[in-house]
Coordinates of C-alpha atoms and ligand atoms in Angstrom, one line a residue:
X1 CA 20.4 -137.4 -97.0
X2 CA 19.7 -134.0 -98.1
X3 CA 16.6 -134.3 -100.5
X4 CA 17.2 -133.2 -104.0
X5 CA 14.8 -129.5 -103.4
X6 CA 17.0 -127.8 -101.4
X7 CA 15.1 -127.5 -98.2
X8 CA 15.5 -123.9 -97.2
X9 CA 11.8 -124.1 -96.1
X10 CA 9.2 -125.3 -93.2
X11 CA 6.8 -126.4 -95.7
X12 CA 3.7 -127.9 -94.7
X13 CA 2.8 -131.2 -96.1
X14 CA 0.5 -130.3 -98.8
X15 CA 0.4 -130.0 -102.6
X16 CA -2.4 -128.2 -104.7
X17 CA -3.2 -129.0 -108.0
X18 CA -5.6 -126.0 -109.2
X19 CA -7.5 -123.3 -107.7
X20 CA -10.5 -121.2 -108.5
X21 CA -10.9 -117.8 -107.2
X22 CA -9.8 -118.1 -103.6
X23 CA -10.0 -121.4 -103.1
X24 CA -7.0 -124.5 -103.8
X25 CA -7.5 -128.0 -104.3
X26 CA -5.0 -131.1 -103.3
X27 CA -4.6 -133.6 -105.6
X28 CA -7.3 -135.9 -103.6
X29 CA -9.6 -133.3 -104.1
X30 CA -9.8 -131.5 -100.6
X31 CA -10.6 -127.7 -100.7
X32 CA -8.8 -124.8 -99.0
X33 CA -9.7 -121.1 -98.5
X34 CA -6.8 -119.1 -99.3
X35 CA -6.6 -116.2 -96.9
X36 CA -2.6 -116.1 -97.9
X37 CA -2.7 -116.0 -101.5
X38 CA 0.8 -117.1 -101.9
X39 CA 1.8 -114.8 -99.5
X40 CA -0.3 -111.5 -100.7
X41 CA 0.6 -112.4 -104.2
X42 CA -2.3 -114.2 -105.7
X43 CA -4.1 -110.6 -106.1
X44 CA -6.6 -112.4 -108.5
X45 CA -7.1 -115.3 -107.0
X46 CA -6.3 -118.9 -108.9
X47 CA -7.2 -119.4 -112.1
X48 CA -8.3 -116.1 -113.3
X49 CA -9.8 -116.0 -116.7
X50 CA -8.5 -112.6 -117.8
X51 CA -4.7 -113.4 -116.2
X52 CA -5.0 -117.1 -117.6
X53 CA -5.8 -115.9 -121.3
X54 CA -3.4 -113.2 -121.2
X55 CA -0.6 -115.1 -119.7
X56 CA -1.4 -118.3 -122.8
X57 CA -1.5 -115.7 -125.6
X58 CA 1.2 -114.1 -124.6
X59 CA 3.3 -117.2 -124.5
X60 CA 2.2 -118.5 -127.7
X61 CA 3.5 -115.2 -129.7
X62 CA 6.7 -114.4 -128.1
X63 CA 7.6 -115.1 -124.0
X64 CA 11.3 -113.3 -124.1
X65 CA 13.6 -111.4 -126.5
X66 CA 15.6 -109.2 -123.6
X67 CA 16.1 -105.4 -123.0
X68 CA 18.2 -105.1 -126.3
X69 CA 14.6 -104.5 -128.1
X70 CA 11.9 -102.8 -127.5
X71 CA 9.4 -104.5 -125.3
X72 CA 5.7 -103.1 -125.9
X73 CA 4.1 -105.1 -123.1
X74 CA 6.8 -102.9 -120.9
X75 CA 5.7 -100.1 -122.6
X76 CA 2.0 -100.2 -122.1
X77 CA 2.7 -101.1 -118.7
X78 CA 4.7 -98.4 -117.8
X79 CA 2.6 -95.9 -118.9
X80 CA -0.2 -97.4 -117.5
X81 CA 1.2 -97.1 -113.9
X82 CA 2.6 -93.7 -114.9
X83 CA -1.0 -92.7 -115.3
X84 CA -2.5 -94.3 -112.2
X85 CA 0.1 -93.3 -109.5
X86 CA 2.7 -90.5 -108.7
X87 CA 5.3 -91.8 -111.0
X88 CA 6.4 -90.3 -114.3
X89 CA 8.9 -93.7 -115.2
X90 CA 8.8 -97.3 -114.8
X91 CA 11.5 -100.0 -114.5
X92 CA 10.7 -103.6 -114.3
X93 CA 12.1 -106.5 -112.6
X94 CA 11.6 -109.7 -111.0
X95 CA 10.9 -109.6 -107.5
X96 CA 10.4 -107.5 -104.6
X97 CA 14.2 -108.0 -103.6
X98 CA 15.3 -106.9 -106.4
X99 CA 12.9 -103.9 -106.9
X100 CA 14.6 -102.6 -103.5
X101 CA 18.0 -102.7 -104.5
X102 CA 17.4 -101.1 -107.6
X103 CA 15.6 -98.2 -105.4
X104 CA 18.6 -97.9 -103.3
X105 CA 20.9 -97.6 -106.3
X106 CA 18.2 -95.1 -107.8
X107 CA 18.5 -92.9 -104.7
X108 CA 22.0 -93.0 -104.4
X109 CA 22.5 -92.7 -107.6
X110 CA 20.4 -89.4 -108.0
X111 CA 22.3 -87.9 -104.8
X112 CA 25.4 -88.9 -106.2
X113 CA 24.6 -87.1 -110.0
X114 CA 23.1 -83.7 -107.9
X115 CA 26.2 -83.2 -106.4
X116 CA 26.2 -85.3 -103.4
X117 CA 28.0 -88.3 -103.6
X118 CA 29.0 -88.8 -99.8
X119 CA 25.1 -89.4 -99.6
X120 CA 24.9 -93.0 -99.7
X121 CA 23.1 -94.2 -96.2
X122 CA 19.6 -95.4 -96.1
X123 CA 17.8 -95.2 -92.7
X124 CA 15.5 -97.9 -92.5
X125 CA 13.2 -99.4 -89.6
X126 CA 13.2 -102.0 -86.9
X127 CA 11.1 -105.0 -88.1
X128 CA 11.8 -104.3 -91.7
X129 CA 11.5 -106.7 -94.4
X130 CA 13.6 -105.9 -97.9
X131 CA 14.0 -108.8 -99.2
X132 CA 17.2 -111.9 -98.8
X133 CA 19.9 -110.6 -101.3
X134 CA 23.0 -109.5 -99.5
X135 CA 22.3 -105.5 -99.2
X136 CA 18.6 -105.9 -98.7
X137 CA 19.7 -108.6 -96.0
X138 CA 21.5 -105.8 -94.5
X139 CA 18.4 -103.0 -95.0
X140 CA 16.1 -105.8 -93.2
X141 CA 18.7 -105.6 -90.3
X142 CA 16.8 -109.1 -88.9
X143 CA 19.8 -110.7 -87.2
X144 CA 18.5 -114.3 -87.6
X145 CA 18.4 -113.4 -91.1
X146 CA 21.9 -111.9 -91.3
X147 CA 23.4 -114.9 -89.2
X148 CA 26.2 -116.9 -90.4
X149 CA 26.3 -114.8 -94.2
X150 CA 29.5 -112.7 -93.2
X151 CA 30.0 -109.0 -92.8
X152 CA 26.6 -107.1 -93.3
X153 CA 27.1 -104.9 -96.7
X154 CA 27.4 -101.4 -94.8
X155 CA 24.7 -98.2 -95.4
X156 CA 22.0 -99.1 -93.7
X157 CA 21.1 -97.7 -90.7
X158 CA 18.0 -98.9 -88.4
X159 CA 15.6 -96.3 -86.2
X160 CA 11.9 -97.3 -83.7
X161 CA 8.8 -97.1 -86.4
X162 CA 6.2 -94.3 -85.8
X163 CA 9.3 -92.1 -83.9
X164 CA 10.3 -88.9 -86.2
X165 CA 13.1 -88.1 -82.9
X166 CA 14.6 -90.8 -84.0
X167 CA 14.3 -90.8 -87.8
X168 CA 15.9 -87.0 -87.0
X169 CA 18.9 -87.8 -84.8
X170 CA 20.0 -90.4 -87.4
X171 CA 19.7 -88.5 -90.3
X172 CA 23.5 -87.4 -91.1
X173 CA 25.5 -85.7 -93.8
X174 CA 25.7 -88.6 -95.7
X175 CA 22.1 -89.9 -95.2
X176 CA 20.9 -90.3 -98.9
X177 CA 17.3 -91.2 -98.3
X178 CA 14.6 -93.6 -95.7
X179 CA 13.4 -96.7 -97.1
X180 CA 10.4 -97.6 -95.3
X181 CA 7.2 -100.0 -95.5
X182 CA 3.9 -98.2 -95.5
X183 CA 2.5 -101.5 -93.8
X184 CA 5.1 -103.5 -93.0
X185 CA 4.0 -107.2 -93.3
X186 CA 6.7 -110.0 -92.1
X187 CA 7.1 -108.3 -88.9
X188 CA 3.5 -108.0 -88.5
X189 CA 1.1 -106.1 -90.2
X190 CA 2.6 -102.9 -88.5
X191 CA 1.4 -99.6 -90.3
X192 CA 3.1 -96.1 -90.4
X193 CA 0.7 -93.9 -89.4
X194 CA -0.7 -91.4 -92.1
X195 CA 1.2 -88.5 -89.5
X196 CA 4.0 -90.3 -89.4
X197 CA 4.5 -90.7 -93.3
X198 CA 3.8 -87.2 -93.9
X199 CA 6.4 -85.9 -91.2
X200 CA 8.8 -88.0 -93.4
X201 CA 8.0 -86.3 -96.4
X202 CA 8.6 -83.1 -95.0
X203 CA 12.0 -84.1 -93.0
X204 CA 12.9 -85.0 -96.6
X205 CA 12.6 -82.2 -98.2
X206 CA 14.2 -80.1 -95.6
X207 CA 16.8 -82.3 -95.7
X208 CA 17.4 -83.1 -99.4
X209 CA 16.8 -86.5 -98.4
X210 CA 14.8 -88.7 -100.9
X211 CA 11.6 -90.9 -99.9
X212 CA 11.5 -94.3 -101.1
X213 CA 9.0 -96.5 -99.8
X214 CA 8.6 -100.5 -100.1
X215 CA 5.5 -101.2 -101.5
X216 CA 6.1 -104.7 -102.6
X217 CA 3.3 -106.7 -100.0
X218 CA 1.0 -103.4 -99.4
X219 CA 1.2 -102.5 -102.9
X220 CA -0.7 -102.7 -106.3
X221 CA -4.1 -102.5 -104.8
X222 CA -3.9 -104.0 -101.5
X223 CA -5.6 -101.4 -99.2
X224 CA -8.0 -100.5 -101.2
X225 CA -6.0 -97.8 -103.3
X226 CA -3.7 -98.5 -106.0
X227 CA -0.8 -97.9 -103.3
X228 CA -0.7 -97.8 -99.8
X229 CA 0.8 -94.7 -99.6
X230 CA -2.2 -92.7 -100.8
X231 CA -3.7 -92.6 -97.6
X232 CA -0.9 -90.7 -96.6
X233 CA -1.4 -87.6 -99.4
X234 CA 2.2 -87.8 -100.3
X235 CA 4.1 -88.2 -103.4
X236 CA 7.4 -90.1 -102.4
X237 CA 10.3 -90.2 -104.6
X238 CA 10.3 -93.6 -105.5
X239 CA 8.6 -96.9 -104.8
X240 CA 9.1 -100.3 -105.1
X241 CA 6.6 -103.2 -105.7
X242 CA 6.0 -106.9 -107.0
X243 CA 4.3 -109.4 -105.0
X244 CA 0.6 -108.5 -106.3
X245 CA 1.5 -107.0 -109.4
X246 CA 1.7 -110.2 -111.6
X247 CA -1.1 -112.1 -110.3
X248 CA 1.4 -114.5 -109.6
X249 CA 3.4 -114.4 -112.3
X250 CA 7.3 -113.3 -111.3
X251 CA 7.1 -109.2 -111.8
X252 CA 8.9 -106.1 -109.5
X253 CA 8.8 -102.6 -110.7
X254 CA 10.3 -99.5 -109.6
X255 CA 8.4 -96.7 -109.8
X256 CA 10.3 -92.6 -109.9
X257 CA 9.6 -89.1 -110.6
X258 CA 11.6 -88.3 -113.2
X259 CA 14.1 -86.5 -110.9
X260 CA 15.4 -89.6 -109.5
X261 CA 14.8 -91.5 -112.6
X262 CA 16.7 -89.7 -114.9
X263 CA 20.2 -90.4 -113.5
X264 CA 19.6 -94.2 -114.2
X265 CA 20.8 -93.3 -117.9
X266 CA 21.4 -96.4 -120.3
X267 CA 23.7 -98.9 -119.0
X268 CA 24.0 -97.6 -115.4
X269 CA 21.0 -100.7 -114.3
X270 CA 20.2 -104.1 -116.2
X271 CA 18.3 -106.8 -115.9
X272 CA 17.7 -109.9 -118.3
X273 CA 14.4 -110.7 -117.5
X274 CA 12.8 -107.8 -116.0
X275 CA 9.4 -106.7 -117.7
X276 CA 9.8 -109.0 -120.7
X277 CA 6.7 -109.3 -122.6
X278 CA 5.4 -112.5 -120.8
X279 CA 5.6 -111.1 -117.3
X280 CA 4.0 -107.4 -118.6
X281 CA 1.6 -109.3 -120.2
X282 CA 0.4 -110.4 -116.4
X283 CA 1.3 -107.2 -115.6
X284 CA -1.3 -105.5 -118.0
X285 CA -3.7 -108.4 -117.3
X286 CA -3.8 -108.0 -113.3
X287 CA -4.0 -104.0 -114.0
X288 CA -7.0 -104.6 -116.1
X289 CA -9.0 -106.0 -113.3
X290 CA -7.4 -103.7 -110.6
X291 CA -8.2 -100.3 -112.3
X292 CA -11.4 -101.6 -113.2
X293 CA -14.0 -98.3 -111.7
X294 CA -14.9 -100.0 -108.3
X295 CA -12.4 -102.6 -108.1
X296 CA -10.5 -100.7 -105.5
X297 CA -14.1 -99.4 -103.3
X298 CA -14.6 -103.3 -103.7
X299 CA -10.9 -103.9 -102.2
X300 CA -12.2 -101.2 -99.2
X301 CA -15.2 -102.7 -98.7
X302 CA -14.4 -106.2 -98.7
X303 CA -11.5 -105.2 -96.0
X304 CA -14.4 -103.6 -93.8
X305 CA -16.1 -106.5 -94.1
X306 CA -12.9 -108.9 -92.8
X307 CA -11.7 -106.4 -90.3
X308 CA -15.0 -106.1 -88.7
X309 CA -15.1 -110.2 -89.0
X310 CA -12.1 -110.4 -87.1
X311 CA -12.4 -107.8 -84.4
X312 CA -16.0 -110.3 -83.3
X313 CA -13.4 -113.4 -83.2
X314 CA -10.9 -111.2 -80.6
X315 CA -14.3 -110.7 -78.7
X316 CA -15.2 -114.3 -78.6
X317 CA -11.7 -115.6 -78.2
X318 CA -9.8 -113.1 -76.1
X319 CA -7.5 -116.3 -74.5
X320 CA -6.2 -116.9 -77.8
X321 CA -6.4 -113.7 -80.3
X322 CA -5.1 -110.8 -78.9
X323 CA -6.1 -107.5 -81.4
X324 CA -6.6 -106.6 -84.8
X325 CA -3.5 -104.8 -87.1
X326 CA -4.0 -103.1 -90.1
X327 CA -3.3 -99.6 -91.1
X328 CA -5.3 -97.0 -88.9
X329 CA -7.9 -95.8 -91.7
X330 CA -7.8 -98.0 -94.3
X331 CA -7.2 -102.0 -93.6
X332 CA -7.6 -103.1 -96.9
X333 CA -7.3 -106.6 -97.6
X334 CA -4.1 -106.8 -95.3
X335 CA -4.6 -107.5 -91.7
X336 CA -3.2 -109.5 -88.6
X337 CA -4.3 -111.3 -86.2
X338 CA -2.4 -110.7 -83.1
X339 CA -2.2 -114.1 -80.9
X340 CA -1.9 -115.0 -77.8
X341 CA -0.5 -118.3 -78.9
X342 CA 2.5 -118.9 -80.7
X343 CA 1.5 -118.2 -83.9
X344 CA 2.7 -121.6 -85.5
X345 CA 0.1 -123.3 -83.2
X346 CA -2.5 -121.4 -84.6
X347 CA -2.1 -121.6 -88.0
X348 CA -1.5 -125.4 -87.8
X349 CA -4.8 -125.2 -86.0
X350 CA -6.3 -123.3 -88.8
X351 CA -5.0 -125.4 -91.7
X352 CA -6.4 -128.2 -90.3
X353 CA -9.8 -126.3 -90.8
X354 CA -9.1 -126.1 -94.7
X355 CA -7.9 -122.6 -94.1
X356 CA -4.7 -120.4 -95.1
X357 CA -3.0 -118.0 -93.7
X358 CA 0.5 -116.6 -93.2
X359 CA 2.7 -116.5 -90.3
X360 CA 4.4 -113.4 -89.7
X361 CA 6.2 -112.3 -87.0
X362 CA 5.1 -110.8 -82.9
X363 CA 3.0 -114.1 -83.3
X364 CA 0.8 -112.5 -85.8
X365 CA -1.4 -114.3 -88.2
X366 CA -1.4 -112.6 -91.3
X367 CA -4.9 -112.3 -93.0
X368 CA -4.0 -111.6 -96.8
X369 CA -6.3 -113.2 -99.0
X370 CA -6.7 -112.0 -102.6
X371 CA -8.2 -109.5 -103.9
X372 CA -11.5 -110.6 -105.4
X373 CA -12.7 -112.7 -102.1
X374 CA -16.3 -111.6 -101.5
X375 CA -18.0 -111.0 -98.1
X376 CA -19.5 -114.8 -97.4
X377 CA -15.9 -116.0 -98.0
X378 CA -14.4 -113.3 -95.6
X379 CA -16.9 -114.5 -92.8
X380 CA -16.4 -118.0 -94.1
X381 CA -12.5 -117.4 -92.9
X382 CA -13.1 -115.9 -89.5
X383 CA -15.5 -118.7 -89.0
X384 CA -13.0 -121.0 -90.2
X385 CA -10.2 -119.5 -87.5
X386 CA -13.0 -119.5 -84.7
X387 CA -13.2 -122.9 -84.9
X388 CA -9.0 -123.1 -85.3
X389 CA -8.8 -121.5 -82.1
X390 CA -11.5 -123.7 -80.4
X391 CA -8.5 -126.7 -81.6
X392 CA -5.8 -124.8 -79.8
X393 CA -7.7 -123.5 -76.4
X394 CA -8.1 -126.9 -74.8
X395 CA -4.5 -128.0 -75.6
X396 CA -3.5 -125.1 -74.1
X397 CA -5.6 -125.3 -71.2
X398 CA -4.5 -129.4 -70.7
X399 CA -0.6 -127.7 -70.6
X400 CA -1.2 -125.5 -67.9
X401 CA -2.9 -128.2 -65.8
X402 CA -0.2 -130.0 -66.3
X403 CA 2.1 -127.5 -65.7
X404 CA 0.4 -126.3 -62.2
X405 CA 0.0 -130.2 -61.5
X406 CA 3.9 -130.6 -61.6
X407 CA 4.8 -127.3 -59.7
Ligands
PLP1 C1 8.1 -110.1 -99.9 C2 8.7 -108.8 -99.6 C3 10.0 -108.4 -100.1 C4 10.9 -109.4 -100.9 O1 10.3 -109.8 -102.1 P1 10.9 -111.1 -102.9 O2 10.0 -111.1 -104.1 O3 10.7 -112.3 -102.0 O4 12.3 -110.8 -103.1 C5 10.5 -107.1 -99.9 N1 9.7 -106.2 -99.2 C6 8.5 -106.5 -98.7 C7 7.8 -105.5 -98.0 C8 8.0 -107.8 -98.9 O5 6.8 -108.1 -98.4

């Protein structure tokens, strides 16, 4: 019998009850290191004073009144993001999904109000993640996550990472814009290189094309800079985040120059509860700590410190972890661990040490812990997955005995 939570998900068998900082705790009182932070979401780690207080006072004035009012919380929050990033508007929603599709419409939408209304098409990239609804399904491109949900919805068209030939021959006359991941993360932890960003920028603007990049996992302070994108030096047209951005707390913006977001005029996009004053409340609570001067150096440093933690373990376990991945100059607090293992087997392996991570796909590990970890814990986790993959490597020795034993 089908069990009353709908069980769309391999979940592993474990319930926490609280969490401080970067650590969770089961009900029986055994402790975790959380080096996935609800997949790159926790940015402040559990329990976080600032977050907790905001969220609770908040909540006790007023949680929701809808986008027929004025919202200050939205207010404060936009402006705040205005201030710290290449965006001159702000619109808020509830996840990273829908901050996607409402950058698609916003692109298509500007092209269609400057005189180009055959320019719908996106061009997006192979091992793209957008998010499950039925157009982002379609901008992800993932067949195994198109399968069995009918006719993808059409404007989306899929080019090699990294490859500006390609990005050119499949820009067309009715290309509107790329959509593309700074880092992606569910395929990976595969970055655009800083080059490769920048040559989209410029194919852009020789192209009227307009630049809208998902920033929903790499996002909100991630690598080390408000967003990823900064690396690069470019100003893209519009950019989409969530995950981070609440703490935890359900939150997606959209972020536009005012060229693009000026053709989203009142009533062309809605939303009921996008950036109503509980969620911009953790909005304007996880900004707080994130714009805090040195909270981004400590992001930096703290991703040194991991990447250089994990680049030993590949040297001391080159049968079972393969490379580092990150982006080129700037890892940040978003890496992978490239396996040699299925990567399943290795995170099994690693949650049996009290540590967690995130699978992602290319049987990559990904290392994504939250924000505000500090060095010991970083060194804590690599010690935690060298002792993981000292679990996996005789099991997988033992199979190949076997193997050459029956053959
Ligand atoms: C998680 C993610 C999404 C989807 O976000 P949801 O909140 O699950 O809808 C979209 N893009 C990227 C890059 C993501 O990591």
């Amino acid at each position: 019998m089908i069990a009353p939570l709908m069980p769309t998900y391999n979940r592993a068998d474990l319930a926490f009850e609280r969490g401080e900082g970067a650590w969770l705790y089961t009900v029986d009182q055994r402790r975790f290191l959380d080096f996935g932070a609800g997949i790159a979401t926790s940015s402040l780690g559990h329990n976080h004073p600032r977050l907790v207080a905001a969220i609770a006072a908040q909540a006790g004035r007023v949680m929701h009144v809808s986008n027929l009012y004025r919202v200050p919380q939205a207010e404060r929050l936009a402006a705040r993001l205005v201030d710290a990033s290449f965006a001159d508007s702000v619109f808020f929603c509830n996840s990273g999904a829908e901050a996607n599709e409402g950058m698609v419409k916003m692109m298509r939408r500007a092209q269609a109000a400057t005189g180009h209304a055959e320019r719908t098409r996106i061009i997006c990239f192979d091992g793209a993640f957008h998010g499950r609804t039925l157009a982002m399904l379609s901008a992800t491109g993932n067949a195994k996550y198109l399968s069995g949900f009918g006719e993808p919805a059409p404007g989306f068209d899929h080019v090699p990472l990294n490859n500006m030939n390609a990005v050119r021959d499949a820009i067309g006359p009715d290309t509107a814009g790329i959509m593309i991941e700074p880092i992606q993360g569910e395929s990976g932890v595969n970055a655009a290189t800083v080059r490769f960003l920048q040559e989209l920028r410029a194919a852009c603007d020789e192209y009227g094309l307009l630049l809208g990049l998902d920033e929903v996992q790499c996002g909100m302070g991630r690598t080390g800079r408000l967003f990823a994108h900064e690396w690069a030096g470019i100003r893209p047209d519009v950019v989409s985040t969530a995950k981070g951005i609440g703490g935890g707390f359900p939150l997606g913006a959209i972020l536009a120059t005012e060229a693009v977001a000026r053709h989203l005029t009142p009533g062309s996009h809605g939303t009921t509860f996008g950036g109503n004053p509980l969620a911009c409340a953790a909005g304007n609570a996880v900004l707080d700590v994130v714009l805090e001067p040195g909270f981004l150096d400590h992001v930096a440093a703290r991703g040194r410190t991991l990447k250089a933690a994990l680049q030993a373990l590949v040297e001391e376990r080159p049968d079972v972890f393969e490379t580092v991945r990150g982006h080129e100059s700037a890892p940040g607090l978003m890496l992978g661990l490239k396996c040699r293992v299925p990567v399943a087997e290795i995170q099994q392996a690693a949650l049996q040490e009290h540590l967690l991570t995130v699978g992602a796909g290319d049987d990559v590990l990904r290392v994504v812990p939250p924000l505000v970890v500090d060095d010991a814990e970083c060194r804590e986790a690599a010690a935690r997955l060298s002792r993981a993959a000292e679990r996996v490597r005789p099991r997988r020795q033992e199979a190949r005995r076997l193997q050459a034993a029956a053959s």
